[in-house]
């Protein structure tokens, strides 16, 4: 084989090795980037899971507070009815007492 052909093949091999090295470096960089992205995805999944748990917990708290508010509202309505009943009873007794006084005055 002529020397020029050997040199040409050697040059071609060197260029191919350089290109292969460049591609390996590029692949290594992309692999590192992919690894970092996978870590970020994993971290985001954990944060999402934490957020879901927090949301579920908040939902339970809101439900409990809603039940408490409903209970307090029912108690308040009952207390208002009781207060109105007592006021009506007082008014009735005032009318009865006033009527008795008027009757006594008119009787004399």
mmCIF file of C-alpha atoms in Angstrom, residues 15-51:
data_model
loop_
_atom_site.group_PDB
_atom_site.id
_atom_site.type_symbol
_atom_site.label_atom_id
_atom_site.label_comp_id
_atom_site.label_asym_id
_atom_site.label_seq_id
_atom_site.Cartn_x
_atom_site.Cartn_y
_atom_site.Cartn_z
ATOM 1 C CA UNK A 15 -10.468 12.778 12.252
ATOM 2 C CA UNK A 16 -12.860 9.961 13.036
ATOM 3 C CA UNK A 17 -11.313 9.578 16.510
ATOM 4 C CA UNK A 18 -11.640 13.326 17.095
ATOM 5 C CA UNK A 19 -15.257 13.207 15.942
ATOM 6 C CA UNK A 20 -15.873 10.172 18.156
ATOM 7 C CA UNK A 21 -14.326 12.011 21.128
ATOM 8 C CA UNK A 22 -16.518 15.039 20.427
ATOM 9 C CA UNK A 23 -19.595 12.845 20.234
ATOM 10 C CA UNK A 24 -18.638 11.067 23.466
ATOM 11 C CA UNK A 25 -18.216 14.428 25.206
ATOM 12 C CA UNK A 26 -21.558 15.581 23.843
ATOM 13 C CA UNK A 27 -23.188 12.340 24.956
ATOM 14 C CA UNK A 28 -21.598 12.652 28.384
ATOM 15 C CA UNK A 29 -22.882 16.229 28.711
ATOM 16 C CA UNK A 30 -26.364 15.194 27.630
ATOM 17 C CA UNK A 31 -26.247 12.258 30.013
ATOM 18 C CA UNK A 32 -25.337 14.588 32.881
ATOM 19 C CA UNK A 33 -28.122 16.964 31.863
ATOM 20 C CA UNK A 34 -30.585 14.091 31.718
ATOM 21 C CA UNK A 35 -29.476 12.891 35.135
ATOM 22 C CA UNK A 36 -30.007 16.376 36.596
ATOM 23 C CA UNK A 37 -33.433 16.595 34.965
ATOM 24 C CA UNK A 38 -34.375 13.218 36.425
ATOM 25 C CA UNK A 39 -33.337 14.447 39.873
ATOM 26 C CA UNK A 40 -35.429 17.582 39.382
ATOM 27 C CA UNK A 41 -38.398 15.492 38.288
ATOM 28 C CA UNK A 42 -37.996 13.303 41.358
ATOM 29 C CA UNK A 43 -37.827 16.364 43.604
ATOM 30 C CA UNK A 44 -40.886 17.880 41.915
ATOM 31 C CA UNK A 45 -42.794 14.628 42.405
ATOM 32 C CA UNK A 46 -41.942 14.669 46.107
ATOM 33 C CA UNK A 47 -43.033 18.300 46.370
ATOM 34 C CA UNK A 48 -46.249 17.483 44.518
ATOM 35 C CA UNK A 49 -46.928 14.595 46.882
ATOM 36 C CA UNK A 50 -46.309 16.894 49.860
ATOM 37 C CA UNK A 51 -48.656 19.480 48.358
#
